[in-house]
Coordinates of C-alpha atoms in Angstrom, one line a residue:
M1 CA 103.6 21.5 -120.0
H2 CA 102.0 21.7 -123.3
N3 CA 101.9 18.8 -125.8
P4 CA 103.4 19.9 -129.0
E5 CA 101.6 17.0 -130.9
R6 CA 98.1 18.3 -130.1
N7 CA 99.0 22.0 -131.4
F8 CA 97.2 21.6 -134.5
M9 CA 93.7 20.8 -132.8
H10 CA 94.2 23.1 -129.7
P11 CA 96.1 26.3 -131.0
A12 CA 95.8 27.6 -127.3
A13 CA 98.6 25.1 -126.3
L14 CA 101.0 27.2 -128.1
D15 CA 103.9 28.3 -125.8
P16 CA 103.1 31.9 -124.6
R17 CA 106.8 32.3 -124.2
R18 CA 107.7 31.8 -127.7
W19 CA 108.2 35.3 -129.3
I20 CA 110.4 36.1 -126.1
V21 CA 112.4 32.8 -126.8
L22 CA 112.7 34.1 -130.6
A23 CA 114.1 37.3 -129.4
I24 CA 116.6 35.5 -127.0
L25 CA 117.8 32.9 -129.6
S26 CA 118.0 36.0 -132.2
G27 CA 120.4 37.9 -129.9
S28 CA 122.4 34.6 -129.3
L29 CA 122.5 34.0 -132.9
L30 CA 123.5 37.8 -133.7
L31 CA 126.6 37.5 -131.4
I32 CA 127.9 34.4 -133.0
S33 CA 127.3 35.2 -136.6
M34 CA 128.9 38.8 -136.0
D35 CA 132.0 37.3 -134.2
T36 CA 132.8 35.2 -137.6
T37 CA 133.7 38.5 -139.4
I38 CA 134.1 41.3 -136.9
L39 CA 137.7 40.2 -136.7
N40 CA 138.2 41.2 -140.3
V41 CA 138.3 45.0 -139.6
A42 CA 140.1 44.5 -136.2
F43 CA 142.8 42.6 -137.5
P44 CA 145.2 45.1 -138.8
S45 CA 145.0 46.7 -135.5
L46 CA 145.6 43.7 -133.5
V47 CA 148.5 42.7 -135.9
G48 CA 150.1 46.0 -135.6
D49 CA 149.8 45.9 -131.5
L50 CA 150.7 42.4 -130.7
Q51 CA 153.1 41.8 -133.6
P52 CA 152.1 38.1 -134.1
S53 CA 154.3 36.0 -136.4
A54 CA 152.9 35.0 -139.9
V55 CA 152.1 31.6 -138.6
Q56 CA 150.3 33.2 -135.8
Q57 CA 148.4 35.6 -137.7
L58 CA 147.0 32.5 -139.9
W59 CA 145.9 30.7 -136.9
I60 CA 144.2 33.7 -135.3
I61 CA 142.0 33.7 -138.4
D62 CA 141.1 30.3 -138.9
V63 CA 141.1 28.6 -135.5
Y64 CA 137.8 30.1 -134.5
A65 CA 136.1 28.4 -137.6
L66 CA 138.1 25.0 -137.3
A67 CA 136.8 24.7 -133.7
L68 CA 133.3 25.6 -134.6
S69 CA 132.9 23.5 -137.6
G70 CA 134.8 20.6 -136.0
L71 CA 132.4 20.5 -132.9
L72 CA 129.1 21.2 -134.5
V73 CA 128.1 17.5 -134.8
T74 CA 129.2 16.7 -131.2
A75 CA 127.5 19.7 -129.7
G76 CA 124.2 19.0 -131.5
A77 CA 124.1 15.5 -130.1
L78 CA 125.4 16.6 -126.5
G79 CA 122.4 19.1 -126.4
D80 CA 120.0 16.4 -127.2
R81 CA 121.2 14.3 -124.3
W82 CA 122.3 16.8 -121.6
G83 CA 119.8 19.5 -122.5
R84 CA 119.9 22.4 -125.1
K85 CA 119.4 25.3 -122.8
R86 CA 121.8 24.0 -120.5
L87 CA 124.2 23.7 -123.5
L88 CA 123.4 27.1 -124.7
M89 CA 124.2 28.4 -121.3
A90 CA 127.3 26.6 -120.9
G91 CA 128.2 27.8 -124.3
F92 CA 127.7 31.4 -123.5
G93 CA 129.8 30.9 -120.3
L94 CA 132.9 29.7 -122.6
F95 CA 132.2 32.6 -124.9
S96 CA 132.5 35.1 -122.1
V97 CA 135.6 33.5 -120.5
A98 CA 137.2 33.5 -124.1
S99 CA 136.3 37.1 -124.8
L100 CA 138.2 38.2 -121.3
M101 CA 141.0 36.1 -122.4
A102 CA 141.4 37.9 -125.9
V103 CA 140.9 41.3 -124.2
F104 CA 143.7 40.9 -121.7
A105 CA 146.0 39.2 -124.4
T106 CA 149.5 40.4 -124.8
E107 CA 150.8 37.8 -127.2
G108 CA 149.5 36.3 -130.4
W109 CA 149.1 32.9 -129.0
H110 CA 146.9 34.3 -126.3
V111 CA 144.5 35.5 -128.9
I112 CA 144.8 32.1 -130.8
A113 CA 143.6 30.4 -127.5
A114 CA 140.9 32.8 -127.0
R115 CA 139.6 32.5 -130.6
A116 CA 139.8 28.6 -130.0
L117 CA 137.7 28.7 -127.1
L118 CA 135.2 30.9 -128.7
G119 CA 134.7 28.6 -131.5
V120 CA 134.0 25.8 -129.0
G121 CA 131.5 28.2 -127.3
G122 CA 130.1 28.9 -130.6
A123 CA 129.4 25.3 -131.3
A124 CA 127.7 24.6 -128.3
I125 CA 125.4 27.8 -129.0
M126 CA 124.5 27.5 -132.8
P127 CA 122.9 24.1 -133.0
S128 CA 120.9 24.9 -129.9
T129 CA 119.1 27.9 -131.1
L130 CA 117.9 25.9 -134.0
S131 CA 116.8 23.1 -131.7
I132 CA 115.0 25.3 -129.0
L133 CA 113.4 27.4 -131.6
R134 CA 112.0 24.0 -133.4
S135 CA 110.6 22.7 -130.0
V136 CA 109.0 25.9 -129.1
F137 CA 107.4 26.8 -132.3
T138 CA 105.3 23.9 -133.0
D139 CA 102.7 25.7 -135.3
A140 CA 103.8 25.5 -138.8
K141 CA 103.2 29.1 -140.2
E142 CA 104.8 30.5 -137.1
R143 CA 107.7 28.4 -137.5
A144 CA 108.2 29.5 -140.9
F145 CA 108.3 33.0 -139.7
A146 CA 110.6 32.3 -136.9
L147 CA 113.1 30.3 -138.9
A148 CA 113.0 33.5 -141.5
V149 CA 114.1 35.8 -138.5
W150 CA 116.7 33.1 -137.7
A151 CA 118.1 33.2 -141.2
A152 CA 117.8 37.0 -141.5
V153 CA 119.8 37.4 -138.1
F154 CA 122.5 35.1 -139.2
G155 CA 123.1 36.3 -142.5
G156 CA 122.9 40.0 -141.3
G157 CA 125.1 39.5 -138.5
M158 CA 127.8 38.1 -140.7
A159 CA 127.7 41.2 -142.8
F160 CA 127.0 43.8 -139.8
G161 CA 130.2 42.4 -138.1
P162 CA 132.5 44.5 -140.2
V163 CA 130.3 47.6 -139.6
V164 CA 130.2 47.2 -135.8
G165 CA 133.8 46.4 -135.6
G166 CA 134.8 49.3 -137.8
L167 CA 132.9 51.6 -135.4
L168 CA 134.5 50.1 -132.0
V169 CA 138.1 49.5 -133.6
Q170 CA 138.4 53.2 -135.1
D171 CA 137.7 54.8 -131.6
H172 CA 138.6 52.1 -128.8
G173 CA 141.2 49.6 -130.8
W174 CA 141.0 46.0 -131.5
H175 CA 140.2 45.0 -127.6
S176 CA 136.6 46.5 -127.9
A177 CA 135.5 43.9 -130.9
F178 CA 136.1 41.2 -128.2
L179 CA 134.9 43.2 -125.2
L180 CA 131.5 43.7 -126.8
N181 CA 130.7 40.2 -126.3
L182 CA 130.7 40.3 -122.4
P183 CA 127.6 42.6 -121.8
V184 CA 125.6 41.0 -124.6
A185 CA 126.4 37.3 -123.3
A186 CA 125.5 38.5 -120.1
L187 CA 122.1 39.9 -121.1
I188 CA 121.3 36.6 -122.9
V189 CA 122.2 34.4 -120.3
A190 CA 120.0 36.5 -117.7
A191 CA 117.1 36.5 -120.0
G192 CA 117.8 32.8 -121.0
L193 CA 117.9 31.4 -117.5
R194 CA 114.3 32.8 -117.2
Y195 CA 112.4 32.4 -120.3
L196 CA 114.2 29.5 -122.3
P197 CA 112.4 26.2 -121.9
E198 CA 114.7 22.8 -121.4
S199 CA 114.2 20.0 -124.0
R200 CA 116.0 17.0 -124.8
S201 CA 115.6 14.3 -127.5
A202 CA 113.4 11.3 -126.1
H203 CA 115.9 9.1 -128.3
S204 CA 119.0 10.0 -127.0
T205 CA 120.0 7.2 -124.6
G206 CA 122.4 4.4 -124.3
A207 CA 125.8 4.8 -124.2
W208 CA 127.9 7.9 -125.3
D209 CA 129.5 7.3 -128.7
W210 CA 133.1 8.3 -127.8
W211 CA 134.6 6.6 -131.0
G212 CA 131.9 8.6 -133.2
V213 CA 132.7 11.8 -131.4
G214 CA 136.6 11.2 -132.2
Q215 CA 135.8 10.4 -135.9
S216 CA 133.5 13.3 -136.4
I217 CA 136.1 15.9 -134.8
V218 CA 138.9 14.5 -136.7
G219 CA 137.1 14.2 -139.7
M220 CA 135.5 17.9 -139.5
L221 CA 138.9 19.5 -138.5
A222 CA 140.9 17.7 -141.5
L223 CA 138.3 18.6 -143.8
A224 CA 138.0 22.5 -142.6
G225 CA 141.8 22.4 -142.1
G226 CA 142.4 21.0 -145.7
I227 CA 140.0 23.4 -147.3
K228 CA 141.8 26.5 -145.8
Q229 CA 145.3 25.2 -146.3
L230 CA 144.5 24.6 -150.0
G231 CA 143.6 28.3 -150.2
K232 CA 146.8 29.3 -148.8
S233 CA 149.3 27.0 -150.1
G234 CA 147.7 26.1 -153.5
V235 CA 147.9 22.5 -155.5
A236 CA 151.6 22.5 -155.2
D237 CA 151.8 21.7 -151.5
P238 CA 151.0 18.0 -150.5
L239 CA 149.8 19.0 -146.8
P240 CA 146.1 20.3 -147.8
F241 CA 145.5 17.0 -149.8
A242 CA 146.8 14.8 -147.2
L243 CA 144.4 16.5 -144.6
L244 CA 141.6 16.1 -147.2
V245 CA 142.3 12.2 -147.6
L246 CA 142.2 11.8 -143.7
A247 CA 138.9 13.8 -143.9
A248 CA 137.5 11.5 -146.3
V249 CA 138.6 8.4 -144.5
A250 CA 137.6 9.8 -141.0
L251 CA 134.0 10.8 -142.3
T252 CA 133.4 7.8 -144.3
V253 CA 134.0 5.6 -141.1
F254 CA 131.8 7.9 -139.0
V255 CA 129.0 7.7 -141.6
R256 CA 129.1 4.0 -141.6
R257 CA 129.2 3.8 -137.9
Q258 CA 126.0 6.1 -137.6
L259 CA 124.2 4.1 -140.1
H260 CA 124.5 1.1 -137.8
R261 CA 123.6 2.7 -134.5
D262 CA 120.4 2.8 -132.9
N263 CA 121.0 6.1 -131.4
P264 CA 123.4 8.0 -133.8
L265 CA 125.2 11.3 -133.0
L266 CA 124.1 12.3 -136.3
Q267 CA 121.2 11.2 -138.5
V268 CA 122.8 10.9 -141.8
R269 CA 119.5 9.1 -143.3
L270 CA 118.3 12.7 -143.4
F271 CA 120.1 13.0 -146.7
A272 CA 118.0 10.3 -148.2
K273 CA 114.9 12.9 -148.3
P274 CA 115.2 14.8 -151.5
A275 CA 114.0 18.1 -149.7
F276 CA 116.6 17.9 -146.9
S277 CA 119.7 17.0 -149.3
V278 CA 118.3 19.8 -151.7
A279 CA 118.2 22.3 -149.0
A280 CA 121.5 21.7 -147.7
T281 CA 123.0 22.1 -151.4
A282 CA 121.0 25.2 -151.5
I283 CA 122.7 26.6 -148.4
F284 CA 126.2 25.2 -149.1
L285 CA 126.9 26.3 -152.9
P286 CA 125.6 29.9 -152.4
M287 CA 127.9 30.2 -149.3
V288 CA 131.0 29.4 -151.2
G289 CA 130.1 32.2 -153.3
M290 CA 129.1 34.6 -150.6
G291 CA 131.8 33.9 -148.3
A292 CA 134.4 34.5 -150.9
I293 CA 132.6 37.7 -152.0
L294 CA 132.3 39.1 -148.8
F295 CA 136.1 38.6 -148.2
L296 CA 137.3 39.8 -151.7
V297 CA 135.0 43.0 -151.5
T298 CA 136.2 44.0 -148.0
Q299 CA 139.8 43.8 -149.2
W300 CA 138.7 45.8 -152.4
F301 CA 137.2 48.3 -150.1
Q302 CA 140.2 48.7 -147.8
Y303 CA 143.3 48.1 -150.1
G304 CA 141.9 48.8 -153.5
Q305 CA 139.9 52.0 -152.5
G306 CA 141.7 53.0 -149.5
Y307 CA 138.6 53.2 -147.1
T308 CA 139.0 53.0 -143.5
P309 CA 137.7 49.8 -141.7
L310 CA 134.6 51.8 -140.7
E311 CA 134.2 53.2 -144.3
A312 CA 134.5 49.6 -145.6
G313 CA 132.0 48.2 -143.3
L314 CA 129.3 50.9 -144.2
R315 CA 129.7 50.1 -147.9
L316 CA 128.9 46.5 -147.3
L317 CA 125.4 47.7 -145.7
P318 CA 123.4 47.2 -148.8
A319 CA 123.8 43.4 -148.7
P320 CA 122.4 42.9 -144.9
L321 CA 119.8 45.5 -145.3
A322 CA 118.4 43.8 -148.4
L323 CA 118.8 40.1 -147.1
I324 CA 116.8 41.1 -143.8
C325 CA 114.0 42.6 -146.0
A326 CA 113.9 39.6 -148.2
S327 CA 114.0 37.1 -145.3
M328 CA 111.0 38.7 -143.9
V329 CA 109.0 38.4 -147.3
A330 CA 110.2 34.7 -148.0
P331 CA 107.7 32.9 -145.7
T332 CA 104.5 34.8 -147.5
L333 CA 106.1 33.8 -151.0
M334 CA 106.0 30.2 -149.6
Q335 CA 102.5 30.2 -148.7
R336 CA 101.7 31.5 -152.2
F337 CA 104.1 29.9 -154.7
A338 CA 105.5 26.2 -155.0
I339 CA 108.8 25.9 -152.7
R340 CA 110.9 24.8 -155.5
H341 CA 110.1 28.1 -157.5
V342 CA 110.6 30.3 -154.6
L343 CA 113.9 28.7 -153.6
G344 CA 115.0 28.4 -157.5
A345 CA 114.0 32.1 -158.2
G346 CA 116.1 33.3 -155.2
L347 CA 119.1 31.6 -156.3
V348 CA 118.7 33.0 -159.8
V349 CA 118.5 36.3 -158.2
L350 CA 121.5 35.7 -156.1
A351 CA 123.5 34.7 -159.4
V352 CA 122.5 37.6 -161.2
G353 CA 123.9 39.8 -158.4
M354 CA 127.3 38.0 -158.2
A355 CA 127.7 38.5 -161.9
L356 CA 126.9 42.2 -162.0
P357 CA 130.4 43.5 -161.2
W358 CA 131.8 41.5 -164.0
T359 CA 129.1 42.4 -166.4
F360 CA 129.5 46.3 -165.4
Q361 CA 133.4 45.9 -165.8
Q362 CA 132.7 45.0 -169.5
F363 CA 131.4 48.4 -170.3
T364 CA 133.0 50.9 -167.8
D365 CA 135.6 51.3 -164.9
L366 CA 134.2 49.7 -161.7
G367 CA 133.2 52.1 -158.7
Y368 CA 131.3 51.7 -155.7
P369 CA 127.9 52.4 -157.3
A370 CA 128.3 49.1 -159.3
F371 CA 129.3 47.2 -156.2
A372 CA 126.2 48.8 -154.1
A373 CA 123.9 47.6 -156.8
A374 CA 125.4 44.2 -156.8
L375 CA 125.6 43.8 -153.0
T376 CA 121.9 44.8 -153.0
V377 CA 120.9 42.3 -155.6
M378 CA 122.8 39.6 -153.7
G379 CA 121.2 40.4 -150.5
L380 CA 117.8 40.1 -151.8
G381 CA 118.5 36.8 -153.6
A382 CA 120.4 35.3 -150.4
G383 CA 117.7 36.3 -148.0
I384 CA 115.0 34.4 -150.2
A385 CA 117.1 31.3 -151.0
T386 CA 118.7 30.8 -147.4
T387 CA 115.4 31.4 -145.8
V388 CA 113.6 29.0 -148.0
A389 CA 116.3 26.4 -147.5
S390 CA 116.5 26.5 -143.6
V391 CA 112.7 26.5 -143.5
T392 CA 112.8 23.2 -145.8
L393 CA 115.9 21.9 -144.1
I394 CA 114.7 22.0 -140.5
S395 CA 110.8 21.2 -141.6
A396 CA 112.1 18.0 -143.4
A397 CA 113.5 16.6 -140.0
P398 CA 111.5 15.2 -137.3
A399 CA 111.4 17.0 -134.2
D400 CA 113.6 14.3 -132.5
E401 CA 116.2 14.8 -135.2
V402 CA 116.2 18.3 -135.3
S403 CA 119.7 18.7 -133.7
S404 CA 121.4 16.9 -136.4
A405 CA 119.4 18.8 -138.9
A406 CA 120.7 21.9 -137.2
A407 CA 124.3 20.6 -137.1
I408 CA 124.2 19.9 -140.9
E409 CA 122.7 23.2 -141.7
E410 CA 125.4 25.1 -139.9
T411 CA 128.2 23.1 -141.1
C412 CA 127.2 24.0 -144.7
Y413 CA 127.3 27.8 -143.7
E414 CA 131.0 27.4 -142.1
L415 CA 132.4 24.9 -144.6
G416 CA 130.8 26.7 -147.4
S417 CA 132.2 30.0 -146.4
A418 CA 135.7 28.5 -145.6
M419 CA 135.6 26.7 -149.3
G420 CA 134.9 29.9 -150.9
V421 CA 137.6 32.0 -149.5
A422 CA 139.9 29.2 -150.0
I423 CA 139.0 28.2 -153.9
L424 CA 137.8 31.4 -155.0
G425 CA 140.0 33.6 -152.8
S426 CA 143.0 31.5 -154.3
T427 CA 141.5 32.0 -157.9
A428 CA 141.5 35.8 -157.3
A429 CA 144.9 35.9 -156.0
A430 CA 146.2 34.0 -158.9
L431 CA 144.5 36.5 -161.2
Y432 CA 145.8 39.1 -159.3
R433 CA 149.3 38.1 -159.9
G434 CA 148.7 37.7 -163.7
N435 CA 147.3 41.0 -164.0
L436 CA 150.0 42.9 -162.4
P437 CA 152.4 44.7 -164.7
A438 CA 156.2 44.6 -164.4
L439 CA 157.4 46.3 -161.3
D440 CA 160.6 48.3 -161.1
L441 CA 161.4 47.1 -157.3
D442 CA 163.9 45.2 -155.5
G443 CA 163.3 41.7 -155.1
P444 CA 161.9 41.4 -151.5
S445 CA 159.4 44.3 -152.4
A446 CA 158.2 42.9 -155.7
A447 CA 157.7 39.4 -154.1
A448 CA 155.6 41.2 -151.3
V449 CA 153.5 43.1 -153.9
R450 CA 152.8 40.0 -155.8
D451 CA 151.9 38.1 -152.7
S452 CA 148.5 40.1 -151.9
V453 CA 146.8 43.4 -152.2
G454 CA 147.2 44.1 -148.7
E455 CA 151.0 43.6 -149.1
A456 CA 151.1 45.6 -152.1
A457 CA 149.4 48.5 -150.1
H458 CA 151.6 48.3 -147.2
T459 CA 154.6 48.6 -149.4
A460 CA 153.1 51.6 -151.2
E461 CA 152.7 53.2 -148.0
R462 CA 156.3 52.4 -147.1
L463 CA 157.7 53.8 -150.5
G464 CA 155.4 56.8 -150.3
G465 CA 155.4 59.8 -152.7
T466 CA 154.6 59.3 -156.6
V467 CA 156.2 55.8 -156.7
G468 CA 153.9 54.7 -153.8
Q469 CA 151.1 56.0 -155.4
A470 CA 151.9 54.6 -158.9
L471 CA 152.3 51.2 -157.4
L472 CA 149.1 51.3 -155.4
D473 CA 147.1 52.3 -158.4
A474 CA 148.4 49.3 -160.4
A475 CA 147.7 46.8 -157.7
S476 CA 144.4 48.2 -157.2
Q477 CA 143.6 47.8 -160.9
A478 CA 145.1 44.4 -161.0
Y479 CA 142.9 43.4 -158.1
T480 CA 139.8 44.9 -159.6
L481 CA 140.5 42.9 -162.7
A482 CA 140.8 39.8 -160.5
I483 CA 138.1 39.6 -158.4
T484 CA 135.2 39.9 -160.8
P485 CA 135.9 36.6 -162.5
A486 CA 135.7 34.9 -159.1
F487 CA 132.4 36.5 -158.7
L488 CA 131.2 35.1 -162.0
M489 CA 132.3 31.6 -160.8
A490 CA 130.3 32.2 -157.7
G491 CA 127.3 33.1 -159.7
G492 CA 127.7 29.8 -161.4
L493 CA 127.5 28.0 -157.9
A494 CA 124.3 29.7 -157.3
I495 CA 122.8 28.8 -160.7
A496 CA 123.9 25.0 -160.4
A497 CA 122.1 24.8 -156.8
A498 CA 119.0 26.6 -158.5
A499 CA 119.0 24.0 -161.4
T500 CA 119.4 20.9 -158.5
T501 CA 116.1 22.6 -156.8
W502 CA 114.0 22.5 -160.0
A503 CA 115.2 19.0 -160.8
L504 CA 115.0 17.4 -157.5
I505 CA 112.5 19.1 -155.1
P506 CA 109.1 17.5 -155.5
R507 CA 106.5 19.8 -157.1
D508 CA 103.9 19.5 -154.2
L509 CA 106.2 20.1 -151.5
Q510 CA 105.1 22.0 -148.5
P511 CA 107.7 22.4 -145.8
T512 CA 105.5 24.0 -143.6
E513 CA 103.7 20.8 -142.6
N514 CA 103.7 20.1 -139.0
H515 CA 105.6 17.3 -137.9

């Protein structure tokens, strides 16, 4: 086996399999990231077929992210001890079983169980991809490029999910969104068993911290659940606040426990490094905005503009295409300019893209060209910002602590997106209700229209004729006026992340140094 510590002196010691490994890990990540958004376009078809209750619908949407975010920390620590390749292969086994469960589902709760198991499998896969990547790419510049590919695949996969989902669902029904996982998982497992190296952390010894596992899972589940519940029920409901208090208590106890253990599940001391904490912030805050915007724009395309799922997915393409291009350029920019300036500039570009729809709205009626321009600029900014933040965050962590860094990074992605949908999505929903004109409808119909633009579209379809069209036009206009202020708020979060970057990242930071 090669000695990573001698790679700087002996470049020939670089792992000859590393580019094959990168391809396998990219395929793994693409599948997981697409699965977080592919259900957005398959969901209406699924609901029409299985007729799940309103509560079941909420769980179908939420349980994947809850299971994933709740288990990331535990999965990262388990991979350090049990073997990252072994955990990755086990994760794909769970992912395949869960996909089969969903394909053969005949009741709403079958899909809920399948989505929960998909989240468990995803939690096993995601930290392993970054940990294996960090252990294989020991040359600093190559590692920066590999992490850029990782960031491009992750961001692009989330945005390509609706496109692929639209193509599949339109011709083959909602089952095909889950069936896609099976051949991809089989191919990745076959290649992974042959080419992926096994790796563990030398410091993961001693008794397994079961108390820490429990505290982490309870805290993360309560945090993610509280954020999501806050978006659904608003501030009048005490449940989300009870969950957030439980999360604060459990996670505080967890952090204090980890600080006093010789072999912690999570290296929380990583946050003491300014580069690490700023990079985590530069992922989390923009993801709050991006998560909300992708959700709101998809709704606007389908309900406000009447596009089919496939048409809506295709109209999102400017964002992932721009993101992929920008991610590939980011490592070169990092070599030529100070890290703080590249990251800060990427966040500012992202903020500009987020603010464009609101700006256009002040002068003209919004149409797709305005959103296409905004999505393109957002993709460019997000590609640069997330790539530089990922490289900085992973490089700031010693090799034996990379699983903790990976778990933290992916938690920032998951919780940021969930918080965006909850908070900014709720803001847009409140503005939508405020923008609706007086409705000449019966009580239940009026309540449904005020509930969401999706319900308004269904009600308009049921009413039909000129009455239905007038209702759809009014709801679409109200929703268009509602979402652009939320975009502007998202841009403010990206500006806050940029200000943090310029204030706290050292001027001479070079995150591509070997550790």
